[in-house]
Short mmCIF file of C-alpha atoms in Angstrom, two decimals:
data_model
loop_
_atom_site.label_atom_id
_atom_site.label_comp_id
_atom_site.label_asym_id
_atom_site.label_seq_id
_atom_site.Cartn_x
_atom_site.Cartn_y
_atom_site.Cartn_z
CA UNK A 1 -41.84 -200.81 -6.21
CA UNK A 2 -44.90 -203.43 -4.60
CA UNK A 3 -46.71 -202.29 -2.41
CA UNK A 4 -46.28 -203.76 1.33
CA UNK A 5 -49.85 -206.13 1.59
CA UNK A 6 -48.41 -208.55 4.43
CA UNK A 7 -48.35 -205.62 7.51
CA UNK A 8 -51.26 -204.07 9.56
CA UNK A 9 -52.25 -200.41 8.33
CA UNK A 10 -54.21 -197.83 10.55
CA UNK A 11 -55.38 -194.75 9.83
CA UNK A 12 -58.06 -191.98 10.87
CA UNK A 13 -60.82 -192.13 8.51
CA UNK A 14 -62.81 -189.36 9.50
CA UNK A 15 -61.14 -185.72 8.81
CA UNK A 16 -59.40 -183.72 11.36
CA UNK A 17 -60.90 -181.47 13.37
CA UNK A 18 -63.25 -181.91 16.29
CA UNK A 19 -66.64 -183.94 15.60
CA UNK A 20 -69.05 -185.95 17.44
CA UNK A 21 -67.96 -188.76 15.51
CA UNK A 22 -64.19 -190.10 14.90
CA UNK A 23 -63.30 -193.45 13.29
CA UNK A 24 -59.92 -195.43 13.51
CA UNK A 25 -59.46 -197.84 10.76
CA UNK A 26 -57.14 -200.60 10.87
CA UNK A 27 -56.57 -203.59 8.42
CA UNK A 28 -54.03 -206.64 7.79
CA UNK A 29 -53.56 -209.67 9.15
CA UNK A 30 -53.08 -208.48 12.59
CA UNK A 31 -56.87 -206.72 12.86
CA UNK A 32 -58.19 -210.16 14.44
CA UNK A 33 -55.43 -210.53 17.29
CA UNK A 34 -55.56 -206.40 18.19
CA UNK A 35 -59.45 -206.88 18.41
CA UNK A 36 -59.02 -208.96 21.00
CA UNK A 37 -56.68 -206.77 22.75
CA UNK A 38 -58.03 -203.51 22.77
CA UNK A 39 -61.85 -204.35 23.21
CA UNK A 40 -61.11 -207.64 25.67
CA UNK A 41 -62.72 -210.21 23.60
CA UNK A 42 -63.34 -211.43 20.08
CA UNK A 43 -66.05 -209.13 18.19
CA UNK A 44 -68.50 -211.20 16.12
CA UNK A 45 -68.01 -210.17 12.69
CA UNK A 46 -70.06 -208.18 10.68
CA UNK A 47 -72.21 -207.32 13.97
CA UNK A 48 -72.33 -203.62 15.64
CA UNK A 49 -70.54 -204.24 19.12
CA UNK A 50 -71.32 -200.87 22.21
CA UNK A 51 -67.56 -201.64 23.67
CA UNK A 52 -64.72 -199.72 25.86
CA UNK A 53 -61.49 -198.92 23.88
CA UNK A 54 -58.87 -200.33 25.94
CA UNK A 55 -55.28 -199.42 26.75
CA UNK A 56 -52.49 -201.91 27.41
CA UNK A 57 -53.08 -201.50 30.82
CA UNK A 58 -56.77 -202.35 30.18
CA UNK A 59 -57.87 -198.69 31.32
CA UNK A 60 -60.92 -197.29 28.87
CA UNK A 61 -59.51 -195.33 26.44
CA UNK A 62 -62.96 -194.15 24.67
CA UNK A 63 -66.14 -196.10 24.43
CA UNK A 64 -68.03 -196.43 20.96
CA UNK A 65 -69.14 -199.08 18.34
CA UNK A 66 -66.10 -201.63 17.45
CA UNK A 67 -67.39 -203.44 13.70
CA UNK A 68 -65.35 -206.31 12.91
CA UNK A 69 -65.39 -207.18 9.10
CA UNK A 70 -63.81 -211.28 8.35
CA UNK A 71 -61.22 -211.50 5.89
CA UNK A 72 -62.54 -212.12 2.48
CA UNK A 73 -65.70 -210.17 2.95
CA UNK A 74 -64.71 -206.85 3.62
CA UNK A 75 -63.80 -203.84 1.85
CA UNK A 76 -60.07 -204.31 1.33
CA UNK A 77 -60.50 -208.22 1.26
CA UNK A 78 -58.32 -208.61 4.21
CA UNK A 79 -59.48 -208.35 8.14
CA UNK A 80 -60.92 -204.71 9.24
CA UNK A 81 -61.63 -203.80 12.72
CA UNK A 82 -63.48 -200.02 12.53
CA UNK A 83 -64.06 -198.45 16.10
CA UNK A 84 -66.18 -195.49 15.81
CA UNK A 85 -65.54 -193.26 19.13
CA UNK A 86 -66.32 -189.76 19.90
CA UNK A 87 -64.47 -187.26 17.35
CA UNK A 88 -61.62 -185.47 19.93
CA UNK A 89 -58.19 -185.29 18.14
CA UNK A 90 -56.74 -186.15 21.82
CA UNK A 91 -58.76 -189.34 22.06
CA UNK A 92 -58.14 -190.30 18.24
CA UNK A 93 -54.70 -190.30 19.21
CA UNK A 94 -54.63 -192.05 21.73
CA UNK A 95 -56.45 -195.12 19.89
CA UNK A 96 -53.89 -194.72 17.14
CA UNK A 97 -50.82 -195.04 19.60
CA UNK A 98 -52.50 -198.37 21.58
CA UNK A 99 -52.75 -199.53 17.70
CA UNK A 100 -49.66 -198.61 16.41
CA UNK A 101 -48.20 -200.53 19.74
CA UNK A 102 -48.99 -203.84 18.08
CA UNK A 103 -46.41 -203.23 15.32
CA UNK A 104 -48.93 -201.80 12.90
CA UNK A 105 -48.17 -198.93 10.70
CA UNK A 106 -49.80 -195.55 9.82
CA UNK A 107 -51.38 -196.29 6.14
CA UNK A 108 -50.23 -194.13 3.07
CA UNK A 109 -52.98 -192.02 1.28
CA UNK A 110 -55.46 -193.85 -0.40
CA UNK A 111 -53.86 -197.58 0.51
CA UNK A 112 -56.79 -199.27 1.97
CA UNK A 113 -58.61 -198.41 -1.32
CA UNK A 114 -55.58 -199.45 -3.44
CA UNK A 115 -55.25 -203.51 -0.86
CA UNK A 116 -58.97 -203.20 -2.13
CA UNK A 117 -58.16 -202.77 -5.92
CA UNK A 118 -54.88 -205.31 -5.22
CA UNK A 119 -56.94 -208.47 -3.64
CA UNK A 120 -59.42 -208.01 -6.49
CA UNK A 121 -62.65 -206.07 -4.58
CA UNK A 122 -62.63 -203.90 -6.80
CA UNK A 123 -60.98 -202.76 -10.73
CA UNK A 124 -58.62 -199.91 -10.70
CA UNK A 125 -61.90 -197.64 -12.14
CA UNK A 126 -64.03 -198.16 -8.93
CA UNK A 127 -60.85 -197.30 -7.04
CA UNK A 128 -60.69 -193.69 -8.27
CA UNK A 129 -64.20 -193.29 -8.40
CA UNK A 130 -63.80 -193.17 -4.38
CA UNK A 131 -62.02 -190.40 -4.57
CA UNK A 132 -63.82 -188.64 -6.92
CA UNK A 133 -67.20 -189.33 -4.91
CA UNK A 134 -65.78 -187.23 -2.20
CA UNK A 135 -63.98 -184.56 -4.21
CA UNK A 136 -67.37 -184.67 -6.04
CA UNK A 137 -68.11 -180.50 -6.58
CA UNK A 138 -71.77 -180.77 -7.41
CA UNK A 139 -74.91 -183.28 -7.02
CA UNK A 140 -74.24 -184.70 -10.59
CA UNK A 141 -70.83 -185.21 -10.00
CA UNK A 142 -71.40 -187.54 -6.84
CA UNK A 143 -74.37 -189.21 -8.77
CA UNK A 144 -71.74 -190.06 -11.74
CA UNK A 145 -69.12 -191.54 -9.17
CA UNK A 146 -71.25 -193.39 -7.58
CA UNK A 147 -72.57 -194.99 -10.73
CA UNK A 148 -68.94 -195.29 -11.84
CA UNK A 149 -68.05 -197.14 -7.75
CA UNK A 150 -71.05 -199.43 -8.71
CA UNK A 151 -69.03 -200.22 -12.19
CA UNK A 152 -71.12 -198.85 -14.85
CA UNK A 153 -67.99 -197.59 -16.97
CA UNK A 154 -66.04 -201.00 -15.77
CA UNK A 155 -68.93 -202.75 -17.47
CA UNK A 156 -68.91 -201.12 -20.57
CA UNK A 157 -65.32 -201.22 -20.89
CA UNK A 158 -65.34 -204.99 -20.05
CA UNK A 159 -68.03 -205.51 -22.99
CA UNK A 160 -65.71 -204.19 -25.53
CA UNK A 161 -62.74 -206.52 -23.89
CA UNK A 162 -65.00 -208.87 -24.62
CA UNK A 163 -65.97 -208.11 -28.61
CA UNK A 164 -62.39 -207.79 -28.83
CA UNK A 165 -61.17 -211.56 -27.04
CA UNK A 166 -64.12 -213.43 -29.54
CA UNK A 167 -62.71 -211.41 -32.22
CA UNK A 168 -58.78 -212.23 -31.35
CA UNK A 169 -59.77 -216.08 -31.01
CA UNK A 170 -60.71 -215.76 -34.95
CA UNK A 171 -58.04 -213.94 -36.05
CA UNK A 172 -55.19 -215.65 -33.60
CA UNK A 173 -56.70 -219.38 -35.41
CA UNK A 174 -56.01 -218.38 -38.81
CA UNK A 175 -52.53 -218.06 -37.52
CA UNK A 176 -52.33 -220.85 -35.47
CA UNK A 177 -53.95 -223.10 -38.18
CA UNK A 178 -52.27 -221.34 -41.34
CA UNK A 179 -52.45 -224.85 -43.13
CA UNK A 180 -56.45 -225.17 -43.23
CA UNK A 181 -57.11 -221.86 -45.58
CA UNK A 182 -59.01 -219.91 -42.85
CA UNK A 183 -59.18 -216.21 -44.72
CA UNK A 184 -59.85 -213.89 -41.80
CA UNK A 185 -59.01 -211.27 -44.03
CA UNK A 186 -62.15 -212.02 -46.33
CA UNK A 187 -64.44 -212.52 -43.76
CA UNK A 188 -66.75 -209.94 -43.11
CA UNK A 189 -67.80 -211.12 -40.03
CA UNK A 190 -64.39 -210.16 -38.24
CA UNK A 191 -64.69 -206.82 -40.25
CA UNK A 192 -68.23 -206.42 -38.63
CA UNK A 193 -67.45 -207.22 -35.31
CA UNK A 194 -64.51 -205.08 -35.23
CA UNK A 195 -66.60 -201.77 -36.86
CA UNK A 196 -69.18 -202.77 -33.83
CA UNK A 197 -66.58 -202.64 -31.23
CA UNK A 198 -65.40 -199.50 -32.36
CA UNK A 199 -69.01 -197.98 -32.54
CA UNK A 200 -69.37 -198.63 -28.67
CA UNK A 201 -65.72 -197.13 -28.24
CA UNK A 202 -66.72 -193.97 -29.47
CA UNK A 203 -69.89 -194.09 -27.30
CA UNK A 204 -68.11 -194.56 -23.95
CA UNK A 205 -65.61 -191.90 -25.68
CA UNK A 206 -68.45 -189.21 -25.52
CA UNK A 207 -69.66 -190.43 -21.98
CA UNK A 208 -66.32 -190.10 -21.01
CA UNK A 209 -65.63 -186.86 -21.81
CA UNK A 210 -68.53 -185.76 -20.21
CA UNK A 211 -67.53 -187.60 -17.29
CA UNK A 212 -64.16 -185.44 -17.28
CA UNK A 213 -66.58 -182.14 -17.56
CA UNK A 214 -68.40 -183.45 -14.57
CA UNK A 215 -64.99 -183.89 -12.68
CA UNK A 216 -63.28 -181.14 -13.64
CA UNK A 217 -65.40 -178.48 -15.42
CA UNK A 218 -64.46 -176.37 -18.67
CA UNK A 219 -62.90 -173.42 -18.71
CA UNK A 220 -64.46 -170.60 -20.40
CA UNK A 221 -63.01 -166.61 -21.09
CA UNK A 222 -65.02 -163.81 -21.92
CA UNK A 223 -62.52 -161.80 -23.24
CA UNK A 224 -63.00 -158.45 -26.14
CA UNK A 225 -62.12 -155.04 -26.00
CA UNK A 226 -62.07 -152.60 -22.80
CA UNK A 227 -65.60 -151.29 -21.74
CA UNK A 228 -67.35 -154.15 -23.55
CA UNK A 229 -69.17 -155.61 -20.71
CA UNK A 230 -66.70 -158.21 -20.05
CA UNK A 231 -66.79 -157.74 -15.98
CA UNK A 232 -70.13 -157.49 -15.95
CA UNK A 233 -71.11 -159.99 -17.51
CA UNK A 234 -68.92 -162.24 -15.06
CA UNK A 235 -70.96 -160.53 -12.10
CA UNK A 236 -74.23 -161.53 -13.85
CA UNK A 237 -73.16 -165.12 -14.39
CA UNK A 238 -72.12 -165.54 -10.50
CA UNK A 239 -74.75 -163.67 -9.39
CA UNK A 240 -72.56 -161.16 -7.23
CA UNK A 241 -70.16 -158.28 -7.79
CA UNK A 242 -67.26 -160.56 -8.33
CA UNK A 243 -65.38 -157.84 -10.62
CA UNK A 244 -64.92 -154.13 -10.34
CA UNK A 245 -66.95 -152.49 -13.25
CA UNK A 246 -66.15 -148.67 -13.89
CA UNK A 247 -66.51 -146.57 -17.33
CA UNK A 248 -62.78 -146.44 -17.31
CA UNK A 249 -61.18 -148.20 -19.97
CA UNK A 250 -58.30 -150.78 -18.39
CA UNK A 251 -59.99 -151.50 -15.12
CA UNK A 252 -59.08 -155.26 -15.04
CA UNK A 253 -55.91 -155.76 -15.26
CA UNK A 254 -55.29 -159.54 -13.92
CA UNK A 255 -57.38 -162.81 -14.97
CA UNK A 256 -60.12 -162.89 -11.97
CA UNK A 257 -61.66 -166.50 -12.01
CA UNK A 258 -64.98 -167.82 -10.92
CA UNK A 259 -66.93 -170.78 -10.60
CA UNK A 260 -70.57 -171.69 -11.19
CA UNK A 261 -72.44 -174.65 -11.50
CA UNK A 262 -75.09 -175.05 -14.08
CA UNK A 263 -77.50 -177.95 -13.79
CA UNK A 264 -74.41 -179.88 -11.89
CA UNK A 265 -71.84 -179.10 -14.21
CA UNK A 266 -69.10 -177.29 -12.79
CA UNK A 267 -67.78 -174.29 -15.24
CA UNK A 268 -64.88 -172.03 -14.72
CA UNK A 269 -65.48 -168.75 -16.40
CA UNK A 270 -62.21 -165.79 -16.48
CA UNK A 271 -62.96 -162.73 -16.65
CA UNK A 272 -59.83 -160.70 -18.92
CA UNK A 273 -58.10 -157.56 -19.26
CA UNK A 274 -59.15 -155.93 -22.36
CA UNK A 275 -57.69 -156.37 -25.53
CA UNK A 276 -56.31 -152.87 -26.94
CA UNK A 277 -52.68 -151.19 -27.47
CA UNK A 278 -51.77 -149.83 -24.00
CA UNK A 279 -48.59 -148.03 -22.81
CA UNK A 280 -49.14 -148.81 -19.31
CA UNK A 281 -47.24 -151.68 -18.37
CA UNK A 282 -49.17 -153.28 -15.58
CA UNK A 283 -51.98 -153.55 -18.59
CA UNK A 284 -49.75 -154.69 -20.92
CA UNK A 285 -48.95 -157.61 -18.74
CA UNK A 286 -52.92 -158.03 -18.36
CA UNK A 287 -53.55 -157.82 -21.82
CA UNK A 288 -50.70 -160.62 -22.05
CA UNK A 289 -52.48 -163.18 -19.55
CA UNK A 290 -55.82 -162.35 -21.09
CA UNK A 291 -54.02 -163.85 -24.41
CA UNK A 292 -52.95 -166.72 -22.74
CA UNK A 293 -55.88 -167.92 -20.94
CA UNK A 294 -57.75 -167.13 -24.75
CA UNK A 295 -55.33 -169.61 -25.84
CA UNK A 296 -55.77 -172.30 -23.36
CA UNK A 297 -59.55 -171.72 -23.22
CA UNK A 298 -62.21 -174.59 -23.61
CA UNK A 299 -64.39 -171.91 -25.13
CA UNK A 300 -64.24 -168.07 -25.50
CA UNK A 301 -67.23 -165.69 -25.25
CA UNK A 302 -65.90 -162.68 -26.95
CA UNK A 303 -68.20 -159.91 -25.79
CA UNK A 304 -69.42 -156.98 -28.38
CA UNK A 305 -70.37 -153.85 -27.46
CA UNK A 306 -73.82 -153.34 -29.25
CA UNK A 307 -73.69 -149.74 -29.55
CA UNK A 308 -70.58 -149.87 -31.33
CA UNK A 309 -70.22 -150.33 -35.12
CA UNK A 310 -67.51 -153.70 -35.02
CA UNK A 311 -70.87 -155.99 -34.16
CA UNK A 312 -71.90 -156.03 -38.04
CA UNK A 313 -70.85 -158.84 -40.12
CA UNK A 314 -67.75 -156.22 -41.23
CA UNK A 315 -66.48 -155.30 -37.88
CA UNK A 316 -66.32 -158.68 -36.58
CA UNK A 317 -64.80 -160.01 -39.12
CA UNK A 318 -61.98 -157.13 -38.29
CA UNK A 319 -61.83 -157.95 -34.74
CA UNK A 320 -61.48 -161.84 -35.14
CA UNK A 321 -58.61 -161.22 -37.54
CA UNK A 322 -57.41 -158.92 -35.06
CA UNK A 323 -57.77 -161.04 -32.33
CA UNK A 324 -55.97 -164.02 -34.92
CA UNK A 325 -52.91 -161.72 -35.03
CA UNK A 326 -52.68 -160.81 -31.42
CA UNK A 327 -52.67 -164.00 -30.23
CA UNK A 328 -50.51 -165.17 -33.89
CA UNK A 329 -52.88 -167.39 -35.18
CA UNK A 330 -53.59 -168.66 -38.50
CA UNK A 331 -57.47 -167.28 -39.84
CA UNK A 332 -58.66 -170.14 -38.71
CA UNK A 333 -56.97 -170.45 -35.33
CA UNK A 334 -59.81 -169.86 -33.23
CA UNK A 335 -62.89 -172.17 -33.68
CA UNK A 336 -64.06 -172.36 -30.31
CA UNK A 337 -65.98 -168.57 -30.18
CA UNK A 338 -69.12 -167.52 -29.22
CA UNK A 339 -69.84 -163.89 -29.99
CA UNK A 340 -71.69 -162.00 -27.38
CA UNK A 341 -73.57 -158.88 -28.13
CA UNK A 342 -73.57 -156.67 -25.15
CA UNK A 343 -75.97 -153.70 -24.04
CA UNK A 344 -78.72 -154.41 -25.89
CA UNK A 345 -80.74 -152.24 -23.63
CA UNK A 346 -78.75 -149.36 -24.81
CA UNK A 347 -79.69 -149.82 -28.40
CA UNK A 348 -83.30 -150.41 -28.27
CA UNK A 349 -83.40 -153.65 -28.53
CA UNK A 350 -86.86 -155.08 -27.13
CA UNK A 351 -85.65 -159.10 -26.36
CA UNK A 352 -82.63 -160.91 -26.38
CA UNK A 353 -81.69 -163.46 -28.71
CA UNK A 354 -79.62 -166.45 -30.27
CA UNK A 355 -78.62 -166.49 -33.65
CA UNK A 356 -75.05 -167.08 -35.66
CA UNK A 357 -73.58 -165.32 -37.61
CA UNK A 358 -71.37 -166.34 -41.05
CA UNK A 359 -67.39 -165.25 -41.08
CA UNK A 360 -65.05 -166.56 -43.82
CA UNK A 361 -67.48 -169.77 -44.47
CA UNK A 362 -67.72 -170.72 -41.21
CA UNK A 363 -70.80 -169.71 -38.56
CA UNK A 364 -70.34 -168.94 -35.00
CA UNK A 365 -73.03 -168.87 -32.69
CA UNK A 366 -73.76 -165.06 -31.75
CA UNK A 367 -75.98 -164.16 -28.40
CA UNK A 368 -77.66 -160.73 -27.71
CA UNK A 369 -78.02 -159.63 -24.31
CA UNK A 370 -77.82 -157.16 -21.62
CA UNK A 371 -75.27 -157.91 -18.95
CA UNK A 372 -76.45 -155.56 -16.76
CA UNK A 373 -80.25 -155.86 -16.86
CA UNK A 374 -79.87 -159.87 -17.24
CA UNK A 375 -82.31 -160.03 -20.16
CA UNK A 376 -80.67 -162.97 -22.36
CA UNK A 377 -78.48 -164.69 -19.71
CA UNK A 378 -80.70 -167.47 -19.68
CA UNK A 379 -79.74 -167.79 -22.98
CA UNK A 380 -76.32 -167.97 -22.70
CA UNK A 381 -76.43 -170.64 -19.97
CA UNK A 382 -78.47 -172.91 -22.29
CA UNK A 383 -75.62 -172.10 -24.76
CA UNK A 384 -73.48 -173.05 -22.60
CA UNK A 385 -74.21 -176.28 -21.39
CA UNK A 386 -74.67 -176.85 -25.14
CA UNK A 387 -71.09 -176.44 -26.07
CA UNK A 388 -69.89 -178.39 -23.06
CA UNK A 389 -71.87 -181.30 -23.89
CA UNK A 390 -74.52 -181.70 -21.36
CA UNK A 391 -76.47 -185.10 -21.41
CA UNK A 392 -79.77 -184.39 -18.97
CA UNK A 393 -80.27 -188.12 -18.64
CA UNK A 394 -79.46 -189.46 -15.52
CA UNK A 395 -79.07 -192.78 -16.42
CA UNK A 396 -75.47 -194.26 -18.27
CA UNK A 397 -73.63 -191.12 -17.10
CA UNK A 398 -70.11 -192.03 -15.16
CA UNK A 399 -66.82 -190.04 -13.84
CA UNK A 400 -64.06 -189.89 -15.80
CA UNK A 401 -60.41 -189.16 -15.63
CA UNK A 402 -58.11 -187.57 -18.44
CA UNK A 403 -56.33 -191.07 -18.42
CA UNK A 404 -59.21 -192.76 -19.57
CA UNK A 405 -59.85 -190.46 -22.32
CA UNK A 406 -56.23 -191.05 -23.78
CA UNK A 407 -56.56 -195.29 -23.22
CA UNK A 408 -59.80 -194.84 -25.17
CA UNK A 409 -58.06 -192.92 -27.97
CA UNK A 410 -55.31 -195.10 -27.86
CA UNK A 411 -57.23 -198.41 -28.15
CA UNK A 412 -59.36 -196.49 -31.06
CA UNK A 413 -56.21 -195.85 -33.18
CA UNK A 414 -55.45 -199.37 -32.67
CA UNK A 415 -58.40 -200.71 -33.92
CA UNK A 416 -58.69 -198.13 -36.89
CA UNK A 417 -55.10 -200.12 -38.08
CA UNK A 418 -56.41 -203.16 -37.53
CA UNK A 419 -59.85 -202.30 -39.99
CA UNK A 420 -57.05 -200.17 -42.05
CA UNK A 421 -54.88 -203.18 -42.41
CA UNK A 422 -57.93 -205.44 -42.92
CA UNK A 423 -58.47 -203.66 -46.08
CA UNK A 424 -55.13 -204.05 -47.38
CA UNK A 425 -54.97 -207.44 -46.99
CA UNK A 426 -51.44 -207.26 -44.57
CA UNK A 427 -50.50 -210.13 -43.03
CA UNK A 428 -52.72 -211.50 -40.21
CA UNK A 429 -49.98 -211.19 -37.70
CA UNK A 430 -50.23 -207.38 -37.74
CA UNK A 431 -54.20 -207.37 -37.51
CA UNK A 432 -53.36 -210.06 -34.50
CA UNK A 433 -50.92 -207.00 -33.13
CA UNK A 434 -53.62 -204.46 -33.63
CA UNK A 435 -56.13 -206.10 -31.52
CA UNK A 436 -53.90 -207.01 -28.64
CA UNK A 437 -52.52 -203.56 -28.26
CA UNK A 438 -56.05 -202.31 -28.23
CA UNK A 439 -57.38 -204.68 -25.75
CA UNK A 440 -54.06 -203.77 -23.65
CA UNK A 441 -55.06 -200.27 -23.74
CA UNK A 442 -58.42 -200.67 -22.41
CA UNK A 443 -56.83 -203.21 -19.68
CA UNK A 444 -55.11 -199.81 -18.78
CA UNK A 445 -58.41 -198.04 -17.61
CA UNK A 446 -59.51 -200.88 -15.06
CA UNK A 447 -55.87 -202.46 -14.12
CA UNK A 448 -55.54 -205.43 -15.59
CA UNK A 449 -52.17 -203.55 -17.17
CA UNK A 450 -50.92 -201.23 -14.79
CA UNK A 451 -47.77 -200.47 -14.13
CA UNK A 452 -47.08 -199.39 -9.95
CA UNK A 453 -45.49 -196.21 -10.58
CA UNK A 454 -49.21 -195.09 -12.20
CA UNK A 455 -51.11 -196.70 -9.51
CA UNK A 456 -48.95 -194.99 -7.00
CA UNK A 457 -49.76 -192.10 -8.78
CA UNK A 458 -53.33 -192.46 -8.77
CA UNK A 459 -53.91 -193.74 -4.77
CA UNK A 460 -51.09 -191.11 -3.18
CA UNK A 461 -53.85 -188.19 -4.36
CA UNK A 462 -56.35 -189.93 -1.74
CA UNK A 463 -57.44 -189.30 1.56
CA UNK A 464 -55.36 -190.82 4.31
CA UNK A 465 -57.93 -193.60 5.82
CA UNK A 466 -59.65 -194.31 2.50
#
């Protein structure tokens, strides 16, 4: 179903709760005609107005700043009247009543941003960069929305819609003038511009994905066997006593999850039961949602106990196909590993370090360290925002959203048929195809194909008043 644009919406903007400030939004084509009503006169637009809030019967409701935005040029596109009173929930309702009086309506989550996206003020990309600018976790996450709002990632994605439309016109002639011999299929130029379009697509690819990382962090388990370090290593990584750590094998027995942020990037790290045969049944059923977070892991630190024998190339070999069976997984089931050696200071080892180490032809990074003296942690942070993919530059980063990653993908399998069909000399018509799918699917990411069930998925997650 359409969205209703032809009705008045109001909504409080600012959060509940009491504040100093509190601001009642209203927009539609009523905003000019219940200006005049409930300030007594017709606000100037654009300008900052020191007014009464009126009632029906013209007794001051609140006084404040009225701002009067004009129909094209405001946020949503459509008239906005903003009065910015004092921040009591008693007087904010008050306002809202004398506003909903006038036949307007209480606004659904997120709609003035999605009237904003509908009358063209903005692509669907900015839209949910709004949201993510205020669900931003961390001061790289809010710089990368706000880079996104400004339409760094609309841009990029419009430059490949634009490779693409100059490369469609080529191909889409030979069709339409099958009688003059033009052989798009020979020409390398349409080959060329193709491979360059999807050489940018996998460079927004990786900026998306870090984008998602910035939104919604990775998830990282240390996991091993009991007594390994596994809890305190947690502690050291939050910087508190987050888990209980006791020489008594089996004292976790639930997933306990924390967050930190490193360098802005927002990382989940679970702490696990350990992994052993246990006849106790409240650690059996640890040991069994320690093997499904492993599985569902974005990368698993599987801590070694130094002083033990398994952390030579032979034992953890053992324990990795141990861990492969546990978990029923082939040999190779587990590529995303980092092995941490644990208790280095127990061992006599002087320094930490960072080094890999080589298991059935393939190498895994391997980290010493001492959980509980914090010697080598720095280490693993810089390891860390390694395997996560942290850019440092500032500049060219934007938000991202799990839909974007799979229109990306989408449009890139498109174009690898069209280059795949190119070479195989099929008929033009299916290169044509190729192209237009892929230029549909990036349409997808900034709305120019959007279907309303998504975008009512996407604006009902926003704030009411945004």
């Amino acid at each position: 179903m359409s969205p209703n644009t032809s009705d008045t919406i109001c909504a409080i903007a600012t959060a509940t709760g009491r504040g100093g400030i509190g601001i009642v939004r209203i927009s539609g084509p009523k905003t000019r005609q219940i200006s005049a009503e409930i300030l007594g006169f017709e606000p100037t637009p654009r300008q900052a107005h020191s007014t009464n809030f009126l009632n029906a019967s013209g007794a001051t409701i609140d006084s404040g700043i009225a701002i009067f935005f004009a129909a094209p040029n405001s946020f949503t596109g459509e008239d906005i009247l903003e009065l910015q009173g004092h921040g009591g929930a008693q007087i904010l309702h008050e306002i809202m009543e004398q506003v909903l009086s006038f036949g307007v309506r209480e606004a659904n989550p997120g709609e003035f941003s999605e009237r904003a996206f509908l009358n063209g003020k903005i692509d669907l990309v900015q839209a949910e960069a709004i949201a993510d600018l205020i669900d931003a976790g961390s001061k790289q996450a809010a710089r990368s929305a706000m880079r996104t709002l400004q339409g760094e990632f609309s841009k990029r994605v419009d430059l490949m819609q634009e490779q693409l439309t100059t490369t469609r016109v080529n191909v889409e002639a030979a069709i339409d003038f099958s009688d003059e011999d033009i052989d798009v299929i020979s020409d390398t130029g349409v080959v060329a511009a193709i491979e360059d379009t999807l050489i940018e697509l996998d460079k927004v690819f990786e900026q998306a994905q870090q984008g998602l990382i910035l939104k919604e962090g990775m998830n990282v388990v240390i996991a091993g066997k009991p007594n390994a370090g596994k809890s305190s290593l947690l502690n050291a990584l939050a910087g508190e006593n987050s888990a209980i750590v006791t020489d008594i094998p089996g004292t976790t027995r639930d997933v306990l999850k924390i967050e930190i942020v490193l360098d802005g990037m927002p990382i989940h790290i679970f702490d696990t039961a350990g992994l052993r045969s246990s006849e106790d049944l409240v650690e059996q059923e640890g040991i069994k949602r320690a093997q499904k977070a492993i599985e569902q892991a974005d990368q698993i630190l599987l801590v070694i106990d130094a002083a033990q024998q398994e952390h030579d190339a032979n034992g953890l070999l053992s324990f990795l196909e141990e861990l492969h069976s546990e978990l029923k997984l082939n040999s190779d089931g587990i590529t995303n590993l980092t092995f941490i050696l644990n208790k280095i200071d127990l061992v006599g080892e002087l320094e930490a370090y960072r080094s890999s180490i080589s298991l059935k032809n393939k190498d895994y990074p391997q980290i010493s360290l001492s959980a509980k003296s914090g010697d080598g942690l720095a280490l693993l942070r810089e390891h860390l925002k390694q395997i996560i993919g942290y850019l440092p530059s500032e500049s060219g980063d934007f938000v991202a959203r799990e839909r974007h990653l799979k229109a990306l993908n989408s449009a890139k399998g498109f174009i690898n048929s069209a280059l795949s069909n190119l070479s195989k000399h099929s008929h033009i018509e299916i290169i044509a195809e190729d192209l237009r799918l892929a230029q549909k699917a990036l349409g997808s990411i900034t709305g120019e194909f959007t279907s309303d069930d998504l975008l009512g998925e996407i604006f009902s997650s926003f704030c009411v008043g945004k």
